[in-house]
Coordinates of C-alpha atoms in Angstrom, one line a residue:
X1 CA -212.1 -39.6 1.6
X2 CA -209.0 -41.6 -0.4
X3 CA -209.3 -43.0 -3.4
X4 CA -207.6 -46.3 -4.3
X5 CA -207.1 -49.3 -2.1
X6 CA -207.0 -47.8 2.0
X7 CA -206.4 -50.2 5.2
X8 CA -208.9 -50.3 8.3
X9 CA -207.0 -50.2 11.1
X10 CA -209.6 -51.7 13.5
X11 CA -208.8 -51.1 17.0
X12 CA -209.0 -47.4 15.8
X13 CA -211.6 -47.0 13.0
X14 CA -209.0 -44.6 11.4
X15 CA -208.6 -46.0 7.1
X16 CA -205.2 -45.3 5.5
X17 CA -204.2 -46.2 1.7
X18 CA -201.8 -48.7 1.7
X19 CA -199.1 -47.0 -1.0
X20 CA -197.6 -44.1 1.2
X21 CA -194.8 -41.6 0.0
X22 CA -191.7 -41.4 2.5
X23 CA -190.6 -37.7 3.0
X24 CA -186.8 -38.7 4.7
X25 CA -184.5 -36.4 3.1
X26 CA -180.8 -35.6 3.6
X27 CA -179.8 -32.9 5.8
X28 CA -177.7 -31.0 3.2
X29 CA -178.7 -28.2 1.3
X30 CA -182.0 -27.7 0.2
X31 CA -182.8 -31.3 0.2
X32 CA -185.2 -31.1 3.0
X33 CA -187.0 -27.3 2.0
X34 CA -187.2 -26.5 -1.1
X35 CA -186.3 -29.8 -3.4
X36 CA -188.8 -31.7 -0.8
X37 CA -191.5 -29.6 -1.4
X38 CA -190.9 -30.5 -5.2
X39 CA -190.8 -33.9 -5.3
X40 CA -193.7 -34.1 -2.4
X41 CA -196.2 -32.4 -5.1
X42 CA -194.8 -34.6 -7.7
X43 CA -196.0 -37.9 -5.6
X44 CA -199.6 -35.7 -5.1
X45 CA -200.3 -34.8 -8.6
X46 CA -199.6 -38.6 -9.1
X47 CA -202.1 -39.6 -6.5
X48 CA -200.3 -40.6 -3.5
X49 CA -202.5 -39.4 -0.6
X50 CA -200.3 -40.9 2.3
X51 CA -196.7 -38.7 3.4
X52 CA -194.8 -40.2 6.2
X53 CA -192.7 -37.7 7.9
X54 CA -191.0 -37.2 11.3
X55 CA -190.1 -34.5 13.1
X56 CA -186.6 -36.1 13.0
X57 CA -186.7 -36.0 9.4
X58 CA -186.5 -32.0 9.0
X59 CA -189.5 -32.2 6.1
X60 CA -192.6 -31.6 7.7
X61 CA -192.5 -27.8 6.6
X62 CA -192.0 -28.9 3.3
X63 CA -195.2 -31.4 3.7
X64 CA -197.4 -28.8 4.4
X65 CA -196.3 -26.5 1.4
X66 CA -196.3 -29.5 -1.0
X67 CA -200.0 -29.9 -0.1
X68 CA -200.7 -26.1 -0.4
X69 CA -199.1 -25.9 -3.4
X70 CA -200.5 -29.3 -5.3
X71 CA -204.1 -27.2 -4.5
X72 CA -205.3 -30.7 -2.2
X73 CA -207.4 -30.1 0.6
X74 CA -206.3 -31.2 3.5
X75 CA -208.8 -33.9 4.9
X76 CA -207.7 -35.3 1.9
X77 CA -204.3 -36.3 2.4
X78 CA -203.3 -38.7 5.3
X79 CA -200.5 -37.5 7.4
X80 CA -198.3 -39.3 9.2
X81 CA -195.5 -37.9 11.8
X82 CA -193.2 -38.9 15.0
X83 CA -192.5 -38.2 18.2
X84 CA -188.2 -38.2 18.4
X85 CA -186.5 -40.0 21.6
X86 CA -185.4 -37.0 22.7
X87 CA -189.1 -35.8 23.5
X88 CA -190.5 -38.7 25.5
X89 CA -190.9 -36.2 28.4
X90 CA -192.5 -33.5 26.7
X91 CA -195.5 -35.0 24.0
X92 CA -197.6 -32.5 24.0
X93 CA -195.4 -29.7 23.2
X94 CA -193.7 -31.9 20.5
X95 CA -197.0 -33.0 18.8
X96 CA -197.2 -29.3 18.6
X97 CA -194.1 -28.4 17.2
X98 CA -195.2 -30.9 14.0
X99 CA -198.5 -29.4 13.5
X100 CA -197.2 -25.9 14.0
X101 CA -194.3 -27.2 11.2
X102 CA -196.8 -28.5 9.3
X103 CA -199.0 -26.0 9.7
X104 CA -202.6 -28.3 10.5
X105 CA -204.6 -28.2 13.2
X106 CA -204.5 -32.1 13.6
X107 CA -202.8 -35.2 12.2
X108 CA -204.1 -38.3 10.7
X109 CA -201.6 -40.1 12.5
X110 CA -198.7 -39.6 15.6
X111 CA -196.2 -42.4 16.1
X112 CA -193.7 -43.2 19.1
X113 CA -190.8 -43.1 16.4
X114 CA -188.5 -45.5 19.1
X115 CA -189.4 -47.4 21.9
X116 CA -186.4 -45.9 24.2
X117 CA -186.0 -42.4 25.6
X118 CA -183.0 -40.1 24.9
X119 CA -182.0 -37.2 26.3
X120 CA -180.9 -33.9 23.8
X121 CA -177.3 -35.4 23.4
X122 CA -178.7 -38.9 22.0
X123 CA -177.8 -40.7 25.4
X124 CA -180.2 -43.4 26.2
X125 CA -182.0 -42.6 29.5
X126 CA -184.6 -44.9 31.7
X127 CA -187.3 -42.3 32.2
X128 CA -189.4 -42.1 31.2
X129 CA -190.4 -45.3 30.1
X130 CA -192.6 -46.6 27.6
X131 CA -195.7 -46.8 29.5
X132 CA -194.9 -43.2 30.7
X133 CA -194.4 -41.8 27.0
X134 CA -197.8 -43.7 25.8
X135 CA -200.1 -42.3 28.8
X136 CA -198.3 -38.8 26.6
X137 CA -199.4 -40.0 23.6
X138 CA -202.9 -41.3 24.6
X139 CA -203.3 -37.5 26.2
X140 CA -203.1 -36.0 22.9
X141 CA -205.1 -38.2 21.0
X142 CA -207.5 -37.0 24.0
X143 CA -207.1 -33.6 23.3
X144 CA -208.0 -34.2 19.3
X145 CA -204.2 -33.6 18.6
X146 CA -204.5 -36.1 16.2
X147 CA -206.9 -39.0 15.1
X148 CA -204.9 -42.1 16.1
X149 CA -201.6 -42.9 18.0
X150 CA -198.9 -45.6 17.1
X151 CA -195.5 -46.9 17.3
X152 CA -192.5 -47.5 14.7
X153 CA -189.3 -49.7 15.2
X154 CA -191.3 -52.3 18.2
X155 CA -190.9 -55.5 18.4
X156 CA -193.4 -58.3 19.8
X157 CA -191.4 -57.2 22.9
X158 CA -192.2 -54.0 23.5
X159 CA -195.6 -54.1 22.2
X160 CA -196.3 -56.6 25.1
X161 CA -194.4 -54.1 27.0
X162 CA -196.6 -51.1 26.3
X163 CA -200.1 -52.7 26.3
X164 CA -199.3 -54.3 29.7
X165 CA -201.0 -51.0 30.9
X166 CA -202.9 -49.5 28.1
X167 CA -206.2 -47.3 27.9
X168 CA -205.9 -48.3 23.9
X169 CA -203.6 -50.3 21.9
X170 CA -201.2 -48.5 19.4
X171 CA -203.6 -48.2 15.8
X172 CA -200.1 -48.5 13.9
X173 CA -196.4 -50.4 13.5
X174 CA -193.9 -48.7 11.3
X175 CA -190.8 -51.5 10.7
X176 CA -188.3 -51.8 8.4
X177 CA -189.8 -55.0 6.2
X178 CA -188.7 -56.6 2.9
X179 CA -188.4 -59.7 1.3
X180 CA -185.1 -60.1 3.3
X181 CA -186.7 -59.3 6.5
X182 CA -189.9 -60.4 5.9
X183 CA -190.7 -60.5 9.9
X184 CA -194.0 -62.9 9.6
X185 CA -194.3 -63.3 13.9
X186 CA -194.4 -59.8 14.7
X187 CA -197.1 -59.3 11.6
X188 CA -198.8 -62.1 13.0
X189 CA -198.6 -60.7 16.3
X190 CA -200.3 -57.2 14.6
X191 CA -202.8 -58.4 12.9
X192 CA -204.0 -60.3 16.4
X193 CA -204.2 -57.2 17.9
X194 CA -205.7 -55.2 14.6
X195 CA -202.7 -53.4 14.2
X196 CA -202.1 -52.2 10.9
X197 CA -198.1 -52.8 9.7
X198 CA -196.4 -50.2 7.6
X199 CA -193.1 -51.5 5.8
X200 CA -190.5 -48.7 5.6
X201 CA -187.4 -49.6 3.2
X202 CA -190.2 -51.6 1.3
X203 CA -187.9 -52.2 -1.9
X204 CA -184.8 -53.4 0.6
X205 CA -182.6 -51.3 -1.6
X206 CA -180.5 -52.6 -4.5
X207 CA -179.1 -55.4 -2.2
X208 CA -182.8 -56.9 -2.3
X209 CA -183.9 -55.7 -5.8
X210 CA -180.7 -57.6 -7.6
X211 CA -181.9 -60.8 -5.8
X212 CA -182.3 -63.6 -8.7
X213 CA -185.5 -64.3 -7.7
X214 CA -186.6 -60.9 -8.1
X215 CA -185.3 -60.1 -11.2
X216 CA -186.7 -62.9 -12.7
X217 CA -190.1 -62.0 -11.7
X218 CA -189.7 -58.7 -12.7
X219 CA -189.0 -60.1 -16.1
X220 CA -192.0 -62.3 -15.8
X221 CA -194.4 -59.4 -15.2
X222 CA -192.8 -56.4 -17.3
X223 CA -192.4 -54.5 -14.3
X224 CA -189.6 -53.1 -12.3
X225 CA -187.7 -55.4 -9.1
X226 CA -189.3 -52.1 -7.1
X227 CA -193.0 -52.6 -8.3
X228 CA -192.2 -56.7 -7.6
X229 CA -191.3 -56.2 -4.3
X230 CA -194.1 -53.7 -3.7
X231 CA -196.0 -55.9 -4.6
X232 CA -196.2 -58.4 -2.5
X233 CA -196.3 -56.3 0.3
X234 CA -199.7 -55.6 -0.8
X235 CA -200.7 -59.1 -1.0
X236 CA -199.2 -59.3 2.6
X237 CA -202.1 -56.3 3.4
X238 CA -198.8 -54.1 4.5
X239 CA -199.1 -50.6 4.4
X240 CA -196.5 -49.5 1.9
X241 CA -193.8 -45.8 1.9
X242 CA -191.5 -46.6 -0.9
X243 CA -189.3 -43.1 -1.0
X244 CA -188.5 -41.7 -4.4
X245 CA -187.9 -38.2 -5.3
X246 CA -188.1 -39.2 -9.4
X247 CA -191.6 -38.9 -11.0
X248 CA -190.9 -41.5 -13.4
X249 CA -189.9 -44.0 -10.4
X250 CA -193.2 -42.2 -8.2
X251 CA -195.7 -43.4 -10.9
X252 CA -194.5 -46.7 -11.0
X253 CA -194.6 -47.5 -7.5
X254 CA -198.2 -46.0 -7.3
X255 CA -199.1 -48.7 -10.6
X256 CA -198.3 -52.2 -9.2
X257 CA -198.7 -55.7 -10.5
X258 CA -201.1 -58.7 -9.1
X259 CA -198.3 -61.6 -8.5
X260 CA -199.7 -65.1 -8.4
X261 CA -199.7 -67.2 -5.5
X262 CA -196.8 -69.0 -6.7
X263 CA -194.7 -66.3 -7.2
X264 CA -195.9 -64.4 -3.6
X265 CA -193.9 -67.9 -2.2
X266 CA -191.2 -67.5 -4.3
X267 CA -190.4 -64.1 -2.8
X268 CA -191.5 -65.7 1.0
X269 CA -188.9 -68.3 0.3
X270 CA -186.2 -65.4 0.6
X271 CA -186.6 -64.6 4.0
X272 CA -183.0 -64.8 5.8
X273 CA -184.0 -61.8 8.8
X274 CA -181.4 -59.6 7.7
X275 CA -181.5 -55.7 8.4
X276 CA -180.6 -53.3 5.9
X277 CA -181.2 -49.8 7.0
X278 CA -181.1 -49.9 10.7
X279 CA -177.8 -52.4 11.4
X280 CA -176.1 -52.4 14.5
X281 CA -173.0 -50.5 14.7
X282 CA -169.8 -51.7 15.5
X283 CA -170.8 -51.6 19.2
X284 CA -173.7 -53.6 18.4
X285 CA -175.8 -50.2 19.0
X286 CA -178.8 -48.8 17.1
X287 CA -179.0 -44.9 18.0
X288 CA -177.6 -45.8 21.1
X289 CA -179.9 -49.0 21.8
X290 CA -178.9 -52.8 22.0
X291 CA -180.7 -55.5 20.0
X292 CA -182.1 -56.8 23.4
X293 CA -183.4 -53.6 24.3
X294 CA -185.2 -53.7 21.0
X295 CA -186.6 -56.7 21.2
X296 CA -184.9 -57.2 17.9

């Protein structure tokens, strides 16, 4: 079904290739319709047969086009999207909002993009819980909605939380990983449970791609800090959705070096569990949730 280098994710027999493309865009403009749409069929005439979106992340219209349009069937292309907090209560009808978006009949994958429940003004609320939004998600995997459920943004935490009282464990874990937060328990957790990771914010933006360390390396192999970083995700066995709307910067993520042992350390050494794209605000709030909440 995909070529290149795909992950088994065991406890659901569903295979996924490991180098994704990230479809977040802006919401300004066109950035989300039109311009999506043209870097998305860039990153498929390249190869990439992996899109992360999110209902959230206004682009799931322009996934479906960019599929149409780059002439790719389908069953071909592995599609990832997410249920927002502010449809715990209502899974079914949301799943069907993204397909009818999308315009497909099923998706490859359908994540629980939060672990807390909002209601339409961002507010967190109690209900329903976790358990309560799973037994949703498990219903439409049921109903052949899509071909595996998982979660994004859980800790150890709440994944003990939700498979307290499970029919099946989550297939997937989308976190923010890097070599800055390289978060070896809760990927040791994962893989105990056959739960494949997925790094979002792979590269850790500039603030990890200047790091000595990497630069060096990047030196040392005649590649880019990005393709460095990348990487060693791979040698981790971490699903990967580098984001980059630039062909140039598209083709060189998809082409990535073998690092040596020695070097993989290097970049393990540089660990320091430091979040850059979800921080805590000045309240010490994430969208509304505490770092205890989060398990974080």
């Amino acid at each position: 079904m995909f070529s290149g280098r795909v992950v088994k994710m065991f406890n659901s027999g569903t295979k996924c290739p490991i180098t994704g493309i990230g479809a977040w865009a802006p919401d300004a403009g066109e950035e989300r319709t039109t311009k999506a749409t043209e870097w998305l069929v860039s990153a498929l005439k390249i190869g990439y047969r992996h899109i992360d979106t999110a209902y959230s992340y206004g682009t799931e219209k322009a996934v479906g086009e960019a599929i149409k349009e780059a002439g790719i069937d389908r069953e071909d292309v592995f599609v990832v999207s997410k249920l927002p907090t502010h449809h715990h209560g209502r899974v079914l009808e949301s799943i069907q909002e993204s397909l009818d978006n999308l315009g497909f009949k099923w998706l490859d994958m359908y994540l629980m993009h939060w672990p807390i429940a909002t209601n339409d003004e961002g507010q967190v609320v109690d209900s329903p819980t976790i358990r309560e939004t799973w037994e949703g998600m498990e219903k439409v995997l049921r109903q052949s909605k899509c071909e595996a459920i998982g979660v994004s943004n859980f800790s150890i935490k709440n994944l003990e939380e939700l498979m307290k009282h499970t029919r099946s464990k989550p297939a997937m874990n989308q976190v923010e990983m890097h070599p800055y937060l390289a978060q070896n328990d809760l990927l040791a957790f994962c893989r105990k449970h056959e739960i494949a990771v997925v790094a979002y914010n792979p590269s850790g933006t500039d603030i990890v791609r200047k790091d000595p360390v990497i630069v060096a390396l990047a030196e040392k192999y005649k590649a880019t800090p990005t393709q460095i970083i990348l990487a060693w995700h791979l040698s981790r066995n971490v699903v990967i959705i580098p984001k980059s709307v630039n062909p140039e910067h598209q083709a060189e993520n998809f082409d990535l070096p073998t690092l040596e042992d020695e070097d993989i350390k290097k970049i393990d050494a540089l660990d320091r569990g430091q979040r850059i794209c979800n921080k805590a605000d000045d309240n010490g709030l994430v969208y509304g949730m505490s770092y205890e909440q989060l398990g974080w």
